[in-house]
CSV table of C-alpha atoms in Angstrom, one decimal:
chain,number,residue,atom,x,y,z
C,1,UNK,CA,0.0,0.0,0.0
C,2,UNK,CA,3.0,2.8,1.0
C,3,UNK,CA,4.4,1.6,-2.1
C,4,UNK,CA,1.9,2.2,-4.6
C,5,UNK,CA,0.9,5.3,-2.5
C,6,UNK,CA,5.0,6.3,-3.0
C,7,UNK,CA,4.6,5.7,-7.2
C,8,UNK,CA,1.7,7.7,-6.8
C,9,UNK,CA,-0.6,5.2,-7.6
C,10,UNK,CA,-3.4,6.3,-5.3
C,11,UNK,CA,-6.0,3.8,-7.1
C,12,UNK,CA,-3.7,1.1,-6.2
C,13,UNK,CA,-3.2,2.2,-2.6
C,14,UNK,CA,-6.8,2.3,-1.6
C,15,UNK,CA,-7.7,-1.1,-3.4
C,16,UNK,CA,-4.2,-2.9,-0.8
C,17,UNK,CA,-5.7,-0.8,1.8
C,18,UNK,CA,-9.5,-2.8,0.6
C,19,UNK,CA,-7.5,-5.9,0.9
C,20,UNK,CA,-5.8,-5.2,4.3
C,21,UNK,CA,-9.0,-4.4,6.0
C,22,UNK,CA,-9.6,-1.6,8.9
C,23,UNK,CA,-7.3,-3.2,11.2
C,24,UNK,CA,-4.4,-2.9,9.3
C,25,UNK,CA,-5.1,0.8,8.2
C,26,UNK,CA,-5.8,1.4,12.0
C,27,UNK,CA,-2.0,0.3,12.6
C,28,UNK,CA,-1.0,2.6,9.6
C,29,UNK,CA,-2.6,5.6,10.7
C,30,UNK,CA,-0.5,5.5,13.3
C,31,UNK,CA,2.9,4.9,11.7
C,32,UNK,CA,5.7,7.4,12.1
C,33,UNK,CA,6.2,6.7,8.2
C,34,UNK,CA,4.4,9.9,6.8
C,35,UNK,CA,3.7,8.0,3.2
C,36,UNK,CA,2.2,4.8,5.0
C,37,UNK,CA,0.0,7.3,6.9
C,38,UNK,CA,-0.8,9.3,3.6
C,39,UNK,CA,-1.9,5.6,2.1
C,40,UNK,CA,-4.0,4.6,4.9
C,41,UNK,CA,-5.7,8.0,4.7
C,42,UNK,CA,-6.3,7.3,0.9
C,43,UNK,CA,-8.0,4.2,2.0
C,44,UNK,CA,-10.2,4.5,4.8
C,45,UNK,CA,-13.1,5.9,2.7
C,46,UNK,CA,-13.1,2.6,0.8
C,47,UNK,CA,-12.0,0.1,2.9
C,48,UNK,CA,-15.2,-2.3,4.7
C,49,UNK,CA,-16.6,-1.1,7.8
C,50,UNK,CA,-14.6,1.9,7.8
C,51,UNK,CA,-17.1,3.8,10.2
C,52,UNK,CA,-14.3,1.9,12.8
C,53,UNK,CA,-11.9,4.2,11.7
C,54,UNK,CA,-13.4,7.4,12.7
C,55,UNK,CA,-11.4,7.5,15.8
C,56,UNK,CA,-7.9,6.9,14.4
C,57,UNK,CA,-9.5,9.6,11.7
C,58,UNK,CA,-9.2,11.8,14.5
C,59,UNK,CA,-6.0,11.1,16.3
C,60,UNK,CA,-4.4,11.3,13.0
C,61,UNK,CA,-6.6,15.2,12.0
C,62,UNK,CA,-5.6,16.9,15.4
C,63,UNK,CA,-1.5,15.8,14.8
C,64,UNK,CA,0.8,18.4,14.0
C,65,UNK,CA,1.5,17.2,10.8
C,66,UNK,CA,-0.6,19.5,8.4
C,67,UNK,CA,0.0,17.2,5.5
C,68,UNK,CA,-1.4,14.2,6.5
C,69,UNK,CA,-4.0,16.1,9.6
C,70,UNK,CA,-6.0,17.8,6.7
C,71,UNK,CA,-6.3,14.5,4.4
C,72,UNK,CA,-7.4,12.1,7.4
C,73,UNK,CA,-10.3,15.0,8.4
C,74,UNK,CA,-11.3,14.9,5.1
C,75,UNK,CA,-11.3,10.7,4.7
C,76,UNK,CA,-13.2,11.1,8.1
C,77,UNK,CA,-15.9,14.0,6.9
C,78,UNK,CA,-16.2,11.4,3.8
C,79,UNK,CA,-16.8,8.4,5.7
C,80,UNK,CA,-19.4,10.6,7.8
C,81,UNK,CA,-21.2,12.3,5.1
C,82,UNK,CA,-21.8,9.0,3.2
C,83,UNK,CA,-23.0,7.5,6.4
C,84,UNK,CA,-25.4,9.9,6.6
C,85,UNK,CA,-26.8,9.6,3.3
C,86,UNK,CA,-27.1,5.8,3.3
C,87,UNK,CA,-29.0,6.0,6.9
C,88,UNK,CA,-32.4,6.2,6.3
C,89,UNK,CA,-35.5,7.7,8.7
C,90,UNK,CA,-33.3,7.7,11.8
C,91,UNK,CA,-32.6,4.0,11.5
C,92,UNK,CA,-28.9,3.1,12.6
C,93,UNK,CA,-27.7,-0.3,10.6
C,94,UNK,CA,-27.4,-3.1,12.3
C,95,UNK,CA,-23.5,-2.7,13.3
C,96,UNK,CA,-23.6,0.5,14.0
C,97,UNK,CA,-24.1,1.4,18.2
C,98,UNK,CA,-25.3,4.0,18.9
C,99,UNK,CA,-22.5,4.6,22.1
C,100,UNK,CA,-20.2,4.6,19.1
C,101,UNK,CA,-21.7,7.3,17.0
C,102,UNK,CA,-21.7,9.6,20.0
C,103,UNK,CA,-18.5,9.2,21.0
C,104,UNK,CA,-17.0,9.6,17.2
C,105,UNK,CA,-19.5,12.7,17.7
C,106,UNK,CA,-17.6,13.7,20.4
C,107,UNK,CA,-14.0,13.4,19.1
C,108,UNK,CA,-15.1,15.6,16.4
C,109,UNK,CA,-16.4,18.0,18.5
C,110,UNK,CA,-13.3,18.3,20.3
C,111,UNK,CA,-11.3,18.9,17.5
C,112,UNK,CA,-13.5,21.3,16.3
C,113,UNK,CA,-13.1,23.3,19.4
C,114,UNK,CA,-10.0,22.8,19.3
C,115,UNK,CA,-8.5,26.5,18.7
C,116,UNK,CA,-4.5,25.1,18.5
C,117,UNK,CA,-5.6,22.7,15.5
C,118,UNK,CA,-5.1,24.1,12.3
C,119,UNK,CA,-8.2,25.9,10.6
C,120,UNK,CA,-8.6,23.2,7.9
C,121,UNK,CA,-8.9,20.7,10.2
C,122,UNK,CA,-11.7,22.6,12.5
C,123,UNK,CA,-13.8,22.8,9.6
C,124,UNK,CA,-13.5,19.7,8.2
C,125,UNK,CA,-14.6,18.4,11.7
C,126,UNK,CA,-17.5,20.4,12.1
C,127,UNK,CA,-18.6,19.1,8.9
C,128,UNK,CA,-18.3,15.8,10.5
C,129,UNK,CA,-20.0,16.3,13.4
C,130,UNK,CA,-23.2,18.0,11.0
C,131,UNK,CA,-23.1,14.9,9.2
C,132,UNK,CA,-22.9,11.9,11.9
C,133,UNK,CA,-25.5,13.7,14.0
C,134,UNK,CA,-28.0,13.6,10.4
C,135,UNK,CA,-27.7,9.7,10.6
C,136,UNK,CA,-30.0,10.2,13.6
C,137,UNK,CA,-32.0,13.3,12.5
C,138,UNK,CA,-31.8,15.1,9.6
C,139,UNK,CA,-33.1,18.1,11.4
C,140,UNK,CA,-30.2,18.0,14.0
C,141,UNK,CA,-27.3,20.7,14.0
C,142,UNK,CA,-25.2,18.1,16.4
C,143,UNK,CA,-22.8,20.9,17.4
C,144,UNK,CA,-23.1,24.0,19.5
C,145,UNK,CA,-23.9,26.9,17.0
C,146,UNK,CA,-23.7,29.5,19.5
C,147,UNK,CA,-20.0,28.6,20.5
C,148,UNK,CA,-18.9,27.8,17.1
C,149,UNK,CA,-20.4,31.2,15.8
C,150,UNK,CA,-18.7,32.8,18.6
C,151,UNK,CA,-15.3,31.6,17.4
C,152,UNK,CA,-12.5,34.1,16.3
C,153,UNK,CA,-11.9,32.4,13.4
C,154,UNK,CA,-14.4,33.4,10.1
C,155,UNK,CA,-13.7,29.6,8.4
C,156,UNK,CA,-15.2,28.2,11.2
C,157,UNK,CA,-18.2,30.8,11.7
C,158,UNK,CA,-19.1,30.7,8.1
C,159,UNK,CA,-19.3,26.8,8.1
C,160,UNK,CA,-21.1,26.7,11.2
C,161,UNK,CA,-23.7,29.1,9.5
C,162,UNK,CA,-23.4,26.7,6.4
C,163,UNK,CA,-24.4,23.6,8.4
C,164,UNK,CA,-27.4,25.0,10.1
C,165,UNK,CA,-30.2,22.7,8.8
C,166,UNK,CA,-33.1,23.4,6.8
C,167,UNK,CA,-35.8,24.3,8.2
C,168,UNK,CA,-34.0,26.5,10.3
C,169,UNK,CA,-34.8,25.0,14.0
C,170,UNK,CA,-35.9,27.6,16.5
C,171,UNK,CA,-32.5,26.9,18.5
C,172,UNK,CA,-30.7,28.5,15.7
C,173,UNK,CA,-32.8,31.8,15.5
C,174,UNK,CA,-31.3,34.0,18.2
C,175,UNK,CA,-27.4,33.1,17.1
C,176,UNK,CA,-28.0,33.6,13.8
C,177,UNK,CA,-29.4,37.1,14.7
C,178,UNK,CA,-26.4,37.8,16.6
C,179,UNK,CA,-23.9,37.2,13.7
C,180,UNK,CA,-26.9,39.2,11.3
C,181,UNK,CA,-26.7,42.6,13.8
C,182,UNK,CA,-22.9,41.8,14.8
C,183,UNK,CA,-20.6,40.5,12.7
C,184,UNK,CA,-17.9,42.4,10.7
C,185,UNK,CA,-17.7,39.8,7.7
C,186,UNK,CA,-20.4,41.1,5.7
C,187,UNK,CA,-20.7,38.4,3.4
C,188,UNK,CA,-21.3,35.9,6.7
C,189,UNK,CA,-23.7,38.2,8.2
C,190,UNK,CA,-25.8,38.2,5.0
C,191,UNK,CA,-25.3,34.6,5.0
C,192,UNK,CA,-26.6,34.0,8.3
C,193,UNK,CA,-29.6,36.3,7.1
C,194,UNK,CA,-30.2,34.2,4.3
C,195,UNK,CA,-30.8,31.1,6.3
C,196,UNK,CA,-32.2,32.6,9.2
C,197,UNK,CA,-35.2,34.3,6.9
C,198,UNK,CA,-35.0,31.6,4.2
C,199,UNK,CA,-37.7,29.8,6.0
C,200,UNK,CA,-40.5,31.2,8.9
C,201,UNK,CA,-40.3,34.7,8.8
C,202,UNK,CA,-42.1,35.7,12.0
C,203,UNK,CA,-40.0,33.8,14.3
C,204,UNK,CA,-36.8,35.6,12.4
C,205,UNK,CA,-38.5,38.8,12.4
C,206,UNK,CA,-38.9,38.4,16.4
C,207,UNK,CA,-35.3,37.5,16.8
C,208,UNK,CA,-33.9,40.0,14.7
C,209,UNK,CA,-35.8,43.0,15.9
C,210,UNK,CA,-35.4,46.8,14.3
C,211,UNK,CA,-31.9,46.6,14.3
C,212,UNK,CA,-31.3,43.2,12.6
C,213,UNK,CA,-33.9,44.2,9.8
C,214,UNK,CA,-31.5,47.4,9.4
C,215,UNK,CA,-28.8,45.3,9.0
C,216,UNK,CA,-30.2,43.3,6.5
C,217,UNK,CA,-31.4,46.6,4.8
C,218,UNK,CA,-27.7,47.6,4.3
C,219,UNK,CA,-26.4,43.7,3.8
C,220,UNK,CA,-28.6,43.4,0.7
C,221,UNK,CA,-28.5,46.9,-0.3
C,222,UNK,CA,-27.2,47.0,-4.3
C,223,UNK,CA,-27.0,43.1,-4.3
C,224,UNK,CA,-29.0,41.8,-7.0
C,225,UNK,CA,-32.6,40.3,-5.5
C,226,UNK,CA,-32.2,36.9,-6.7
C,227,UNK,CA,-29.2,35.8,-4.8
C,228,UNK,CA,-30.1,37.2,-2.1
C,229,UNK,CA,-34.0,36.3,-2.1
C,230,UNK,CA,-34.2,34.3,1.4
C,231,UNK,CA,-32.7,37.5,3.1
C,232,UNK,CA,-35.2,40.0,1.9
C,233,UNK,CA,-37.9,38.3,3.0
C,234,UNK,CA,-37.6,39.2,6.4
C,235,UNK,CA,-37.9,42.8,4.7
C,236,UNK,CA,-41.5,42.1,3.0
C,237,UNK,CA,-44.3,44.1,4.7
């Protein structure tokens, strides 16, 4: 597998790492050989039962090296969103615990709080956590929005306002106001207006108050209407 990966035969790495199975790409996630890690990262999407690598996803995304940290959180936001998708009406498949998908939850979570972890990585793991709380409910944000739109850093506010689901759940309304009236990014604070009046209007109306719907009066001022249509319509009288 490291030596396909080392030809850069990618193709060929991820179909050894199929072969090997998730205990041997466990064991070379963890390998101080940078290309054996970089191959087992290349694999884990593909390789059977690869939810079990989530957490040695997540040892090997909060590690100081930035070249293989950012590809394992993205094989693990992979993994995650295609779990997601395949779960179906809240159902968990049958080897999947529950205990398990709330502790993967959790390692996420920490590494997207996680201010000393590089950027990349934070988002990437929010992602992540959006996507493995969906495998229960759809309509679950599976993160704390108000903390993560609280964060110094605009990659991880802007995702954060990105993985808000749709309908917008009441929990969501008052942040979402907050980074509308407060937040110097314009383009975020329009973003956040976007989702937060995309759906019920009242509710956003109530959040916002007169001086959110000013700042959405100056956000989508000379921007054409169509792109920014879900914002305005907290504006309609």
């Amino acid at each position: 597998m490291t030596i396909a990966f080392e030809s850069g035969d990618r193709d060929e790495a991820s179909r050894q790492g199929m072969l090997s199975g998730p205990v041997v790409i466990e064991q070379a996630l963890a390998s101080p050989v940078r290309a054996t890690r970089l191959a087992a990262i290349t694999a884990a999407p593909a390789v059977e039962a690869r939810t079990e690598l989530l957490p040695a996803l997540a040892t090997a995304a909060g590690a100081g090296d930035r070249r293989t940290a950012i590809p394992a959180a993205h094989a693990a936001r992979t993994i995650a969103r295609e779990l997601a998708r395949t779960a179906g009406d809240g159902e968990l498949p049958d080897d999947l615990d529950p205990e398990d998908l709330a502790t993967w939850r959790a390692l996420f979570d920490s590494l997207a709080g996680n201010r000393n972890r590089f950027v990349e990585v934070r988002v990437l793991a929010l992602d992540t956590v959006a996507s493995l709380a969906h495998v229960i409910s759809p309509a679950e944000l599976g993160f704390d929005l108000g903390a993560a739109l609280a964060d110094p850093d605009p990659a991880v506010r802007a995702i954060a306002v990105q993985l808000v689901p749709r309908p917008t759940p009441a929990s969501a309304h008052a942040p979402l106001a907050a980074v509308v009236m407060n937040e110097a990014d314009t383009k975020l604070a329009l973003a956040a207006a976007q989702v937060l009046c995309g759906d019920e209007r009242d509710p956003a109306m109530v959040a916002l108050g007169a001086q959110g719907l000013d700042r959405i009066k100056q956000l989508v001022a000379g921007k054409p209407p169509r792109s920014t249509r879900d914002a305005r319509r907290c504006l309609e009288r």
